[in-house]
PDB file of C-alpha atoms in Angstrom:
ATOM      1  CA  MET G   1      -9.395  11.837  12.273  1.00  0.00           C
ATOM      2  CA  GLY G   2     -10.953  12.767   8.948  1.00  0.00           C
ATOM      3  CA  VAL G   3     -10.770  11.103   5.571  1.00  0.00           C
ATOM      4  CA  LEU G   4      -7.609  10.711   3.498  1.00  0.00           C
ATOM      5  CA  HIS G   5      -8.392  11.258  -0.187  1.00  0.00           C
ATOM      6  CA  LEU G   6      -6.117   9.299  -2.534  1.00  0.00           C
ATOM      7  CA  VAL G   7      -6.036  11.012  -5.928  1.00  0.00           C
ATOM      8  CA  ASN G   8      -4.375   8.953  -8.657  1.00  0.00           C
ATOM      9  CA  SER G   9      -5.701  10.607 -11.826  1.00  0.00           C
ATOM     10  CA  THR G  10      -5.665  14.115 -13.248  1.00  0.00           C
ATOM     11  CA  GLU G  11      -9.447  14.338 -12.863  1.00  0.00           C
ATOM     12  CA  GLY G  12      -9.422  13.104  -9.289  1.00  0.00           C
ATOM     13  CA  LEU G  13      -8.516  16.392  -7.627  1.00  0.00           C
ATOM     14  CA  GLY G  14     -11.498  18.143  -9.188  1.00  0.00           C
ATOM     15  CA  ARG G  15     -13.761  15.300  -8.133  1.00  0.00           C
ATOM     16  CA  CYS G  16     -12.797  15.414  -4.474  1.00  0.00           C
ATOM     17  CA  ARG G  17     -12.399  19.224  -4.240  1.00  0.00           C
ATOM     18  CA  ASP G  18     -15.909  20.087  -3.073  1.00  0.00           C
ATOM     19  CA  ARG G  19     -16.309  16.894  -1.107  1.00  0.00           C
ATOM     20  CA  LEU G  20     -13.672  17.524   1.548  1.00  0.00           C
ATOM     21  CA  GLY G  21     -14.345  17.737   5.253  1.00  0.00           C
ATOM     22  CA  PRO G  22     -12.431  20.070   7.589  1.00  0.00           C
ATOM     23  CA  ASP G  23     -10.256  17.272   9.041  1.00  0.00           C
ATOM     24  CA  ASP G  24      -9.561  15.620   5.693  1.00  0.00           C
ATOM     25  CA  ALA G  25      -6.302  15.526   3.737  1.00  0.00           C
ATOM     26  CA  VAL G  26      -5.437  14.873   0.104  1.00  0.00           C
ATOM     27  CA  ILE G  27      -2.485  12.922  -1.301  1.00  0.00           C
ATOM     28  CA  LEU G  28      -1.665  12.992  -5.011  1.00  0.00           C
ATOM     29  CA  LEU G  29      -0.271   9.783  -6.507  1.00  0.00           C
ATOM     30  CA  GLU G  30       0.547   8.456  -9.955  1.00  0.00           C
ATOM     31  CA  ALA G  31      -0.945  10.673 -12.712  1.00  0.00           C
ATOM     32  CA  GLY G  32      -2.592  12.707  -9.958  1.00  0.00           C
ATOM     33  CA  VAL G  33       0.776  14.336  -9.192  1.00  0.00           C
ATOM     34  CA  TYR G  34       0.451  16.456 -12.347  1.00  0.00           C
ATOM     35  CA  THR G  35      -2.239  18.465 -10.588  1.00  0.00           C
ATOM     36  CA  ALA G  36       0.319  19.593  -7.993  1.00  0.00           C
ATOM     37  CA  MET G  37       1.861  21.836 -10.645  1.00  0.00           C
ATOM     38  CA  ALA G  38       0.178  25.073 -11.640  1.00  0.00           C
ATOM     39  CA  PRO G  39      -0.190  28.583 -10.287  1.00  0.00           C
ATOM     40  CA  SER G  40       1.096  29.305  -6.829  1.00  0.00           C
ATOM     41  CA  GLY G  41      -1.104  29.348  -3.807  1.00  0.00           C
ATOM     42  CA  LYS G  42      -3.634  26.909  -2.516  1.00  0.00           C
ATOM     43  CA  PRO G  43      -6.024  25.398  -5.015  1.00  0.00           C
ATOM     44  CA  GLU G  44      -9.336  27.154  -4.625  1.00  0.00           C
ATOM     45  CA  GLY G  45     -11.728  25.596  -2.159  1.00  0.00           C
ATOM     46  CA  MET G  46      -9.169  23.165  -0.725  1.00  0.00           C
ATOM     47  CA  ASP G  47      -8.590  24.313   2.812  1.00  0.00           C
ATOM     48  CA  VAL G  48      -7.108  21.000   3.956  1.00  0.00           C
ATOM     49  CA  ASP G  49      -3.621  19.499   4.197  1.00  0.00           C
ATOM     50  CA  LEU G  50      -2.301  18.641   0.743  1.00  0.00           C
ATOM     51  CA  PHE G  51       0.428  16.117  -0.001  1.00  0.00           C
ATOM     52  CA  VAL G  52       2.129  14.774  -3.089  1.00  0.00           C
ATOM     53  CA  LEU G  53       4.161  11.575  -3.372  1.00  0.00           C
ATOM     54  CA  GLN G  54       7.786  12.487  -4.056  1.00  0.00           C
ATOM     55  CA  GLU G  55       8.601   9.234  -5.905  1.00  0.00           C
ATOM     56  CA  HIS G  56       5.860   9.783  -8.445  1.00  0.00           C
ATOM     57  CA  LEU G  57       6.935  13.363  -9.078  1.00  0.00           C
ATOM     58  CA  SER G  58      10.516  12.201  -9.662  1.00  0.00           C
ATOM     59  CA  GLN G  59       9.410   9.421 -12.016  1.00  0.00           C
ATOM     60  CA  ARG G  60       7.787  12.072 -14.161  1.00  0.00           C
ATOM     61  CA  GLY G  61      10.746  14.408 -13.988  1.00  0.00           C
ATOM     62  CA  ILE G  62       8.767  17.086 -12.181  1.00  0.00           C
ATOM     63  CA  ALA G  63      11.107  19.282 -10.149  1.00  0.00           C
ATOM     64  CA  ARG G  64       9.947  20.250  -6.687  1.00  0.00           C
ATOM     65  CA  THR G  65      10.215  23.914  -7.684  1.00  0.00           C
ATOM     66  CA  ARG G  66       7.303  23.355 -10.050  1.00  0.00           C
ATOM     67  CA  VAL G  67       5.051  22.049  -7.283  1.00  0.00           C
ATOM     68  CA  ARG G  68       2.663  24.538  -5.708  1.00  0.00           C
ATOM     69  CA  PRO G  69       3.857  25.566  -2.251  1.00  0.00           C
ATOM     70  CA  ALA G  70       0.527  24.421  -0.833  1.00  0.00           C
ATOM     71  CA  PHE G  71       1.619  20.807  -1.339  1.00  0.00           C
ATOM     72  CA  THR G  72       3.954  18.989   1.024  1.00  0.00           C
ATOM     73  CA  LEU G  73       6.217  16.384  -0.560  1.00  0.00           C
ATOM     74  CA  ILE G  74       6.231  13.033   1.221  1.00  0.00           C
ATOM     75  CA  ASP G  75       7.683   9.556   0.683  1.00  0.00           C
ATOM     76  CA  PHE G  76       5.979   6.179   1.098  1.00  0.00           C
ATOM     77  CA  GLU G  77       6.724   6.139   4.813  1.00  0.00           C
ATOM     78  CA  GLY G  78       4.956   9.493   5.091  1.00  0.00           C
ATOM     79  CA  PHE G  79       2.080   8.125   3.016  1.00  0.00           C
ATOM     80  CA  VAL G  80       1.704   5.238   5.477  1.00  0.00           C
ATOM     81  CA  GLY G  81       1.770   7.767   8.323  1.00  0.00           C
ATOM     82  CA  LEU G  82      -1.097   9.678   6.718  1.00  0.00           C
ATOM     83  CA  THR G  83      -3.213   6.532   6.551  1.00  0.00           C
ATOM     84  CA  VAL G  84      -2.556   5.982  10.256  1.00  0.00           C
ATOM     85  CA  ARG G  85      -3.554   9.538  11.143  1.00  0.00           C
ATOM     86  CA  HIS G  86      -6.759   9.370   9.130  1.00  0.00           C
ATOM     87  CA  THR G  87      -9.232   6.704  10.108  1.00  0.00           C
ATOM     88  CA  ARG G  88     -10.714   6.364   6.632  1.00  0.00           C
ATOM     89  CA  SER G  89      -9.585   6.677   3.053  1.00  0.00           C
ATOM     90  CA  VAL G  90     -11.240   7.063  -0.311  1.00  0.00           C
ATOM     91  CA  THR G  91      -9.625   6.584  -3.727  1.00  0.00           C
ATOM     92  CA  TRP G  92     -10.578   8.968  -6.550  1.00  0.00           C
ATOM     93  CA  ALA G  93      -9.441   7.239  -9.717  1.00  0.00           C
TER      94      ALA G  93
ATOM     95  CA  MET P   1     -17.775  -5.426 -15.775  1.00  0.00           C
ATOM     96  CA  ILE P   2     -16.245  -3.021 -13.271  1.00  0.00           C
ATOM     97  CA  ASP P   3     -19.691  -1.742 -12.324  1.00  0.00           C
ATOM     98  CA  SER P   4     -21.094  -5.156 -11.640  1.00  0.00           C
ATOM     99  CA  GLU P   5     -18.007  -5.973  -9.563  1.00  0.00           C
ATOM    100  CA  LEU P   6     -18.572  -2.857  -7.473  1.00  0.00           C
ATOM    101  CA  PHE P   7     -22.137  -3.994  -6.886  1.00  0.00           C
ATOM    102  CA  ASP P   8     -20.916  -7.491  -6.023  1.00  0.00           C
ATOM    103  CA  GLN P   9     -18.854  -5.925  -3.250  1.00  0.00           C
ATOM    104  CA  MET P  10     -21.868  -4.054  -1.908  1.00  0.00           C
ATOM    105  CA  LEU P  11     -23.980  -7.178  -1.896  1.00  0.00           C
ATOM    106  CA  THR P  12     -21.252  -9.186  -0.156  1.00  0.00           C
ATOM    107  CA  LEU P  13     -20.884  -6.479   2.499  1.00  0.00           C
ATOM    108  CA  ALA P  14     -24.661  -6.555   2.918  1.00  0.00           C
ATOM    109  CA  ALA P  15     -24.542 -10.324   3.303  1.00  0.00           C
ATOM    110  CA  PHE P  16     -22.147  -9.758   6.222  1.00  0.00           C
ATOM    111  CA  ASP P  17     -24.756  -7.490   7.852  1.00  0.00           C
ATOM    112  CA  GLN P  18     -22.784  -4.317   7.275  1.00  0.00           C
ATOM    113  CA  ALA P  19     -24.740  -1.057   7.070  1.00  0.00           C
ATOM    114  CA  ILE P  20     -24.322   0.243   3.536  1.00  0.00           C
ATOM    115  CA  THR P  21     -24.952   3.595   1.911  1.00  0.00           C
ATOM    116  CA  VAL P  22     -24.841   3.993  -1.867  1.00  0.00           C
ATOM    117  CA  LEU P  23     -24.133   7.451  -3.275  1.00  0.00           C
ATOM    118  CA  PHE P  24     -24.257   8.317  -6.993  1.00  0.00           C
ATOM    119  CA  VAL P  25     -22.018  11.250  -7.981  1.00  0.00           C
ATOM    120  CA  ASP P  26     -20.579  12.759 -11.185  1.00  0.00           C
ATOM    121  CA  ASP P  27     -21.203  10.558 -14.242  1.00  0.00           C
ATOM    122  CA  GLY P  28     -22.404   7.821 -11.913  1.00  0.00           C
ATOM    123  CA  VAL P  29     -25.797   9.541 -11.883  1.00  0.00           C
ATOM    124  CA  TYR P  30     -26.366   8.472 -15.500  1.00  0.00           C
ATOM    125  CA  ARG P  31     -26.944   5.008 -14.135  1.00  0.00           C
ATOM    126  CA  LEU P  32     -30.143   6.288 -12.575  1.00  0.00           C
ATOM    127  CA  ASN P  33     -31.571   7.361 -15.913  1.00  0.00           C
ATOM    128  CA  ARG P  34     -33.567   4.893 -17.891  1.00  0.00           C
ATOM    129  CA  GLU P  35     -32.976   6.705 -21.184  1.00  0.00           C
ATOM    130  CA  THR P  36     -29.236   7.281 -21.055  1.00  0.00           C
ATOM    131  CA  GLY P  37     -28.231   4.890 -18.312  1.00  0.00           C
ATOM    132  CA  GLU P  38     -25.718   2.421 -19.578  1.00  0.00           C
ATOM    133  CA  PRO P  39     -26.511  -1.178 -18.840  1.00  0.00           C
ATOM    134  CA  VAL P  40     -24.554  -2.426 -15.899  1.00  0.00           C
ATOM    135  CA  SER P  41     -23.022  -5.647 -17.102  1.00  0.00           C
ATOM    136  CA  THR P  42     -25.896  -7.819 -18.228  1.00  0.00           C
ATOM    137  CA  MET P  43     -28.268  -6.335 -15.693  1.00  0.00           C
ATOM    138  CA  GLU P  44     -30.233  -3.133 -16.152  1.00  0.00           C
ATOM    139  CA  THR P  45     -29.649  -0.468 -13.529  1.00  0.00           C
ATOM    140  CA  ALA P  46     -33.251  -0.743 -12.470  1.00  0.00           C
ATOM    141  CA  GLY P  47     -32.606  -4.367 -11.741  1.00  0.00           C
ATOM    142  CA  LEU P  48     -29.584  -3.423  -9.666  1.00  0.00           C
ATOM    143  CA  LEU P  49     -31.507  -0.865  -7.641  1.00  0.00           C
ATOM    144  CA  GLU P  50     -34.168  -3.466  -6.986  1.00  0.00           C
ATOM    145  CA  LEU P  51     -31.411  -5.851  -6.015  1.00  0.00           C
ATOM    146  CA  LEU P  52     -30.113  -3.312  -3.483  1.00  0.00           C
ATOM    147  CA  ALA P  53     -33.597  -3.064  -2.034  1.00  0.00           C
ATOM    148  CA  PHE P  54     -33.793  -6.846  -1.912  1.00  0.00           C
ATOM    149  CA  TYR P  55     -30.620  -6.883   0.185  1.00  0.00           C
ATOM    150  CA  ASP P  56     -32.119  -4.231   2.470  1.00  0.00           C
ATOM    151  CA  ILE P  57     -29.749  -1.545   1.217  1.00  0.00           C
ATOM    152  CA  GLU P  58     -32.193   1.305   1.676  1.00  0.00           C
ATOM    153  CA  SER P  59     -29.802   4.204   2.065  1.00  0.00           C
ATOM    154  CA  VAL P  60     -29.425   5.175  -1.596  1.00  0.00           C
ATOM    155  CA  TRP P  61     -28.532   8.780  -2.402  1.00  0.00           C
ATOM    156  CA  VAL P  62     -27.699  10.912  -5.395  1.00  0.00           C
ATOM    157  CA  GLU P  63     -25.813  14.179  -5.261  1.00  0.00           C
ATOM    158  CA  GLU P  64     -28.049  17.097  -6.295  1.00  0.00           C
ATOM    159  CA  GLU P  65     -25.303  19.058  -8.095  1.00  0.00           C
ATOM    160  CA  SER P  66     -24.302  16.045 -10.194  1.00  0.00           C
ATOM    161  CA  LEU P  67     -27.904  15.759 -11.397  1.00  0.00           C
ATOM    162  CA  VAL P  68     -28.235  19.494 -12.127  1.00  0.00           C
ATOM    163  CA  GLN P  69     -24.957  19.621 -14.052  1.00  0.00           C
ATOM    164  CA  ARG P  70     -26.306  16.901 -16.333  1.00  0.00           C
ATOM    165  CA  ASP P  71     -29.788  18.388 -16.783  1.00  0.00           C
ATOM    166  CA  MET P  72     -31.302  15.528 -14.882  1.00  0.00           C
ATOM    167  CA  ASN P  73     -33.780  15.552 -12.060  1.00  0.00           C
ATOM    168  CA  LEU P  74     -35.111  12.943  -9.730  1.00  0.00           C
ATOM    169  CA  ASP P  75     -38.094  12.346 -12.014  1.00  0.00           C
ATOM    170  CA  ASP P  76     -35.589  10.669 -14.273  1.00  0.00           C
ATOM    171  CA  ALA P  77     -34.410   8.520 -11.455  1.00  0.00           C
ATOM    172  CA  ARG P  78     -36.272   5.678  -9.966  1.00  0.00           C
ATOM    173  CA  LEU P  79     -37.208   3.982  -6.761  1.00  0.00           C
ATOM    174  CA  SER P  80     -36.517   5.563  -3.430  1.00  0.00           C
ATOM    175  CA  VAL P  81     -33.325   7.397  -4.271  1.00  0.00           C
ATOM    176  CA  ARG P  82     -32.911  10.525  -2.151  1.00  0.00           C
ATOM    177  CA  THR P  83     -30.908  13.651  -2.940  1.00  0.00           C
ATOM    178  CA  MET P  84     -28.065  15.150  -0.949  1.00  0.00           C
ATOM    179  CA  LEU P  85     -26.092  18.367  -1.436  1.00  0.00           C
ATOM    180  CA  ARG P  86     -22.418  18.190  -2.376  1.00  0.00           C
ATOM    181  CA  GLU P  87     -21.482  20.035   0.803  1.00  0.00           C
ATOM    182  CA  ASP P  88     -22.928  17.142   2.793  1.00  0.00           C
ATOM    183  CA  VAL P  89     -20.920  14.433   1.006  1.00  0.00           C
ATOM    184  CA  ALA P  90     -17.828  14.943   3.193  1.00  0.00           C
ATOM    185  CA  GLY P  91     -19.935  14.315   6.290  1.00  0.00           C
ATOM    186  CA  LEU P  92     -21.373  11.171   4.733  1.00  0.00           C
ATOM    187  CA  LEU P  93     -17.907   9.818   3.884  1.00  0.00           C
ATOM    188  CA  ALA P  94     -16.697  10.542   7.428  1.00  0.00           C
ATOM    189  CA  ARG P  95     -19.487   8.420   8.887  1.00  0.00           C
ATOM    190  CA  HIS P  96     -18.395   5.236   7.084  1.00  0.00           C
ATOM    191  CA  ASP P  97     -15.484   2.956   7.932  1.00  0.00           C
ATOM    192  CA  VAL P  98     -14.878   1.728   4.408  1.00  0.00           C
ATOM    193  CA  ILE P  99     -15.399   3.806   1.270  1.00  0.00           C
ATOM    194  CA  LEU P 100     -15.395   2.075  -2.113  1.00  0.00           C
ATOM    195  CA  GLY P 101     -15.654   3.791  -5.471  1.00  0.00           C
ATOM    196  CA  ASP P 102     -15.450   2.731  -9.078  1.00  0.00           C
TER     197      ASP P 102
ATOM    198  CA  MET A   1      -5.554   9.460  39.794  1.00  0.00           C
ATOM    199  CA  LEU A   2      -3.786   7.650  37.040  1.00  0.00           C
ATOM    200  CA  GLY A   3      -1.536   9.595  34.757  1.00  0.00           C
ATOM    201  CA  GLU A   4      -2.393  10.163  31.167  1.00  0.00           C
ATOM    202  CA  ARG A   5      -1.410   7.507  28.746  1.00  0.00           C
ATOM    203  CA  PRO A   6       1.875   8.419  27.159  1.00  0.00           C
ATOM    204  CA  GLU A   7       1.722   9.502  23.556  1.00  0.00           C
ATOM    205  CA  VAL A   8       2.737   6.562  21.414  1.00  0.00           C
ATOM    206  CA  SER A   9       4.973   7.744  18.631  1.00  0.00           C
ATOM    207  CA  ILE A  10       3.966   5.029  16.196  1.00  0.00           C
ATOM    208  CA  ARG A  11       0.489   3.538  16.383  1.00  0.00           C
ATOM    209  CA  LEU A  12       0.702   0.088  14.916  1.00  0.00           C
ATOM    210  CA  MET A  13      -2.199  -0.719  12.659  1.00  0.00           C
ATOM    211  CA  LYS A  14      -3.710  -3.643  10.821  1.00  0.00           C
ATOM    212  CA  PHE A  15      -4.238  -2.910   7.138  1.00  0.00           C
ATOM    213  CA  ALA A  16      -6.491  -4.530   4.553  1.00  0.00           C
ATOM    214  CA  ILE A  17      -5.320  -3.736   1.019  1.00  0.00           C
ATOM    215  CA  GLN A  18      -7.268  -4.017  -2.215  1.00  0.00           C
ATOM    216  CA  ILE A  19      -5.473  -3.891  -5.579  1.00  0.00           C
ATOM    217  CA  ASN A  20      -7.729  -3.173  -8.561  1.00  0.00           C
ATOM    218  CA  ASP A  21      -5.396  -2.647 -11.522  1.00  0.00           C
ATOM    219  CA  SER A  22      -3.262  -4.854 -13.718  1.00  0.00           C
ATOM    220  CA  PRO A  23       0.505  -4.562 -13.061  1.00  0.00           C
ATOM    221  CA  THR A  24       1.223  -3.997 -16.756  1.00  0.00           C
ATOM    222  CA  ARG A  25      -1.491  -1.448 -17.531  1.00  0.00           C
ATOM    223  CA  SER A  26      -1.316   0.848 -14.523  1.00  0.00           C
ATOM    224  CA  GLU A  27       1.104   1.826 -11.762  1.00  0.00           C
ATOM    225  CA  SER A  28      -1.470   1.329  -9.026  1.00  0.00           C
ATOM    226  CA  ALA A  29      -0.370  -2.219  -8.270  1.00  0.00           C
ATOM    227  CA  ARG A  30       3.205  -1.056  -7.799  1.00  0.00           C
ATOM    228  CA  THR A  31       2.038   1.854  -5.650  1.00  0.00           C
ATOM    229  CA  GLY A  32       0.167  -0.613  -3.469  1.00  0.00           C
ATOM    230  CA  PHE A  33       3.184  -2.921  -3.331  1.00  0.00           C
ATOM    231  CA  GLN A  34       5.497  -0.106  -2.240  1.00  0.00           C
ATOM    232  CA  PHE A  35       2.925   1.093   0.284  1.00  0.00           C
ATOM    233  CA  ILE A  36       2.770  -2.378   1.824  1.00  0.00           C
ATOM    234  CA  LYS A  37       6.565  -2.623   2.047  1.00  0.00           C
ATOM    235  CA  ALA A  38       6.707   0.790   3.747  1.00  0.00           C
ATOM    236  CA  ALA A  39       3.897  -0.177   6.128  1.00  0.00           C
ATOM    237  CA  LEU A  40       5.690  -3.406   7.096  1.00  0.00           C
ATOM    238  CA  ALA A  41       8.960  -1.506   7.537  1.00  0.00           C
ATOM    239  CA  SER A  42       7.154   0.794   9.985  1.00  0.00           C
ATOM    240  CA  GLY A  43       5.978  -2.226  11.986  1.00  0.00           C
ATOM    241  CA  HIS A  44       2.375  -2.344  10.780  1.00  0.00           C
ATOM    242  CA  GLU A  45       0.546  -5.536   9.931  1.00  0.00           C
ATOM    243  CA  VAL A  46      -1.091  -6.358   6.606  1.00  0.00           C
ATOM    244  CA  VAL A  47      -4.024  -8.661   7.268  1.00  0.00           C
ATOM    245  CA  ARG A  48      -4.547  -9.585   3.632  1.00  0.00           C
ATOM    246  CA  VAL A  49      -4.023  -8.267   0.115  1.00  0.00           C
ATOM    247  CA  PHE A  50      -7.113  -8.809  -2.025  1.00  0.00           C
ATOM    248  CA  PHE A  51      -6.780  -8.612  -5.805  1.00  0.00           C
ATOM    249  CA  TYR A  52     -10.028  -7.616  -7.466  1.00  0.00           C
ATOM    250  CA  GLN A  53     -11.280  -6.364 -10.815  1.00  0.00           C
ATOM    251  CA  GLU A  54      -8.299  -5.865 -13.191  1.00  0.00           C
ATOM    252  CA  GLY A  55      -6.073  -6.401 -10.165  1.00  0.00           C
ATOM    253  CA  ILE A  56      -6.457 -10.163 -10.526  1.00  0.00           C
ATOM    254  CA  TYR A  57      -3.855 -10.033 -13.325  1.00  0.00           C
ATOM    255  CA  ASN A  58      -1.238  -9.578 -10.591  1.00  0.00           C
ATOM    256  CA  ALA A  59      -1.826 -13.232  -9.759  1.00  0.00           C
ATOM    257  CA  PHE A  60      -1.151 -14.341 -13.330  1.00  0.00           C
ATOM    258  CA  ILE A  61       1.790 -12.161 -14.420  1.00  0.00           C
ATOM    259  CA  PRO A  62       5.047 -13.214 -12.755  1.00  0.00           C
ATOM    260  CA  GLY A  63       6.812 -10.549 -10.730  1.00  0.00           C
ATOM    261  CA  ASP A  64      10.112  -9.175 -11.874  1.00  0.00           C
ATOM    262  CA  SER A  65      12.387  -8.566  -8.920  1.00  0.00           C
ATOM    263  CA  ALA A  66      15.246  -7.402 -11.112  1.00  0.00           C
ATOM    264  CA  GLU A  67      13.368  -4.713 -12.978  1.00  0.00           C
ATOM    265  CA  ALA A  68      10.972  -3.981 -10.118  1.00  0.00           C
ATOM    266  CA  ALA A  69       8.567  -2.755 -12.773  1.00  0.00           C
ATOM    267  CA  ILE A  70       6.182  -5.576 -11.980  1.00  0.00           C
ATOM    268  CA  PRO A  71       5.780  -6.169  -8.243  1.00  0.00           C
ATOM    269  CA  ASP A  72       7.278  -9.386  -6.914  1.00  0.00           C
ATOM    270  CA  TRP A  73       4.226 -10.346  -4.868  1.00  0.00           C
ATOM    271  CA  ASN A  74       5.477 -13.883  -4.356  1.00  0.00           C
ATOM    272  CA  ALA A  75       8.577 -12.529  -2.576  1.00  0.00           C
ATOM    273  CA  LEU A  76       6.296 -10.521  -0.289  1.00  0.00           C
ATOM    274  CA  HIS A  77       4.362 -13.674   0.520  1.00  0.00           C
ATOM    275  CA  ARG A  78       7.484 -15.798   0.940  1.00  0.00           C
ATOM    276  CA  ASP A  79       9.543 -13.316   2.970  1.00  0.00           C
ATOM    277  CA  GLU A  80       6.853 -11.568   4.990  1.00  0.00           C
ATOM    278  CA  GLY A  81       4.095 -14.175   5.068  1.00  0.00           C
ATOM    279  CA  ILE A  82       1.570 -11.786   3.560  1.00  0.00           C
ATOM    280  CA  GLU A  83      -1.637 -13.486   2.454  1.00  0.00           C
ATOM    281  CA  LEU A  84      -2.363 -12.823  -1.229  1.00  0.00           C
ATOM    282  CA  VAL A  85      -5.913 -13.602  -2.344  1.00  0.00           C
ATOM    283  CA  TYR A  86      -7.273 -13.025  -5.811  1.00  0.00           C
ATOM    284  CA  CYS A  87     -10.991 -13.000  -6.485  1.00  0.00           C
ATOM    285  CA  LEU A  88     -11.838 -16.287  -8.158  1.00  0.00           C
ATOM    286  CA  SER A  89     -14.942 -15.057  -9.965  1.00  0.00           C
ATOM    287  CA  ALA A  90     -13.160 -11.919 -11.222  1.00  0.00           C
ATOM    288  CA  ALA A  91     -10.383 -14.168 -12.589  1.00  0.00           C
ATOM    289  CA  GLU A  92     -12.829 -16.586 -14.203  1.00  0.00           C
ATOM    290  CA  ARG A  93     -14.665 -13.668 -15.790  1.00  0.00           C
ATOM    291  CA  ARG A  94     -11.343 -12.726 -17.415  1.00  0.00           C
ATOM    292  CA  GLY A  95     -10.518 -16.264 -18.446  1.00  0.00           C
ATOM    293  CA  GLN A  96      -7.554 -16.598 -16.101  1.00  0.00           C
ATOM    294  CA  ALA A  97      -6.480 -19.882 -14.514  1.00  0.00           C
ATOM    295  CA  ASN A  98      -3.275 -21.282 -12.989  1.00  0.00           C
ATOM    296  CA  SER A  99      -2.075 -18.463 -10.790  1.00  0.00           C
ATOM    297  CA  CYS A 100       1.519 -17.660  -9.868  1.00  0.00           C
ATOM    298  CA  PRO A 101       3.069 -19.071  -6.674  1.00  0.00           C
ATOM    299  CA  GLY A 102       2.118 -17.307  -3.475  1.00  0.00           C
ATOM    300  CA  PHE A 103      -1.456 -16.516  -4.486  1.00  0.00           C
ATOM    301  CA  VAL A 104      -4.640 -18.265  -3.429  1.00  0.00           C
ATOM    302  CA  ALA A 105      -8.095 -17.935  -4.952  1.00  0.00           C
ATOM    303  CA  GLY A 106     -11.001 -16.788  -2.832  1.00  0.00           C
ATOM    304  CA  GLY A 107     -14.330 -15.057  -2.778  1.00  0.00           C
ATOM    305  CA  LEU A 108     -15.356 -11.548  -1.837  1.00  0.00           C
ATOM    306  CA  GLY A 109     -16.157 -12.849   1.625  1.00  0.00           C
ATOM    307  CA  LEU A 110     -12.418 -12.954   2.286  1.00  0.00           C
ATOM    308  CA  TRP A 111     -12.214  -9.267   1.378  1.00  0.00           C
ATOM    309  CA  VAL A 112     -15.048  -8.348   3.727  1.00  0.00           C
ATOM    310  CA  ASP A 113     -13.427 -10.494   6.430  1.00  0.00           C
ATOM    311  CA  ALA A 114     -10.156  -8.582   5.950  1.00  0.00           C
ATOM    312  CA  CYS A 115     -12.003  -5.238   6.193  1.00  0.00           C
ATOM    313  CA  LEU A 116     -13.666  -6.331   9.429  1.00  0.00           C
ATOM    314  CA  ARG A 117     -10.359  -7.434  10.955  1.00  0.00           C
ATOM    315  CA  ALA A 118      -8.357  -4.418   9.803  1.00  0.00           C
ATOM    316  CA  GLU A 119      -8.245  -0.934  11.290  1.00  0.00           C
ATOM    317  CA  ARG A 120      -7.388   0.663   7.969  1.00  0.00           C
ATOM    318  CA  VAL A 121      -8.689  -0.222   4.506  1.00  0.00           C
ATOM    319  CA  ILE A 122      -6.766   1.146   1.526  1.00  0.00           C
ATOM    320  CA  VAL A 123      -7.780   0.683  -2.116  1.00  0.00           C
ATOM    321  CA  PHE A 124      -5.234   1.056  -4.921  1.00  0.00           C
ATOM    322  CA  GLY A 125      -6.415   1.703  -8.457  1.00  0.00           C
ATOM    323  CA  GLY A 126      -9.765   0.975 -10.023  1.00  0.00           C
TER     324      GLY A 126
END
């Protein structure tokens, strides 16, 4: 089902934003996790499931209270689960 | 170097008879422009596009919005590159088993 | 009429993994390493790890199991039998020779072969 978009840079979220299908999901990794912070609510034009890797938030000292509610925090096991649920993936460096 | 390695992957996939689509988006569209296009490794982009054609990679697309945002149009581009709207990119990605970017 | 197939809680998958960044200049290699360990822990199979582009440096910089800053790929190969292939031409282009234990050199054909055998293809870095 759908495409899993791996976003590992701060520019990546903007690059995949308007290229998401209805069954897609986004996971923020590495420097991409910075884009999980910011105003509350869902990022505009991103009506898909949004995830952020907990480990990479912690490494950067970003508290979960600073993460937009639209994002679900997951661990590596959850990340693997997302790649199982989505038949394809694309990496936006 | 990275660019030519991305193309090497495409050509290897083509050699294994895999159906390949190439899509230029964002700054990638500069590679379609003879004036501003950066050389890809030692090969000119034109050479690469011809190489794609040589390997029967005929499905070559460029995203319309990426061109417009950079004041480019298809007259700047070459060969049989077709345009696609950004809203159709998600559908294109969903039709391919493996998606490789730079 | 046969009953419906029961919902399987964990679908076991075959993964092909590509690593495109150096272990010292980016975290992507470590992300990929941790992903693979989590996938194996969940019972999935990793068909092959292919090191391409800057990722070939993983085959030439020894892992550090103590610090865990640099992935210990050789341990993954030794303990889990995971096949580690670095792209020979990408390594030659970067002047690298004499890889670390656990790695073998190969061509892009081995990457395509892994993609064709795997059900999931995941690219880290690049």
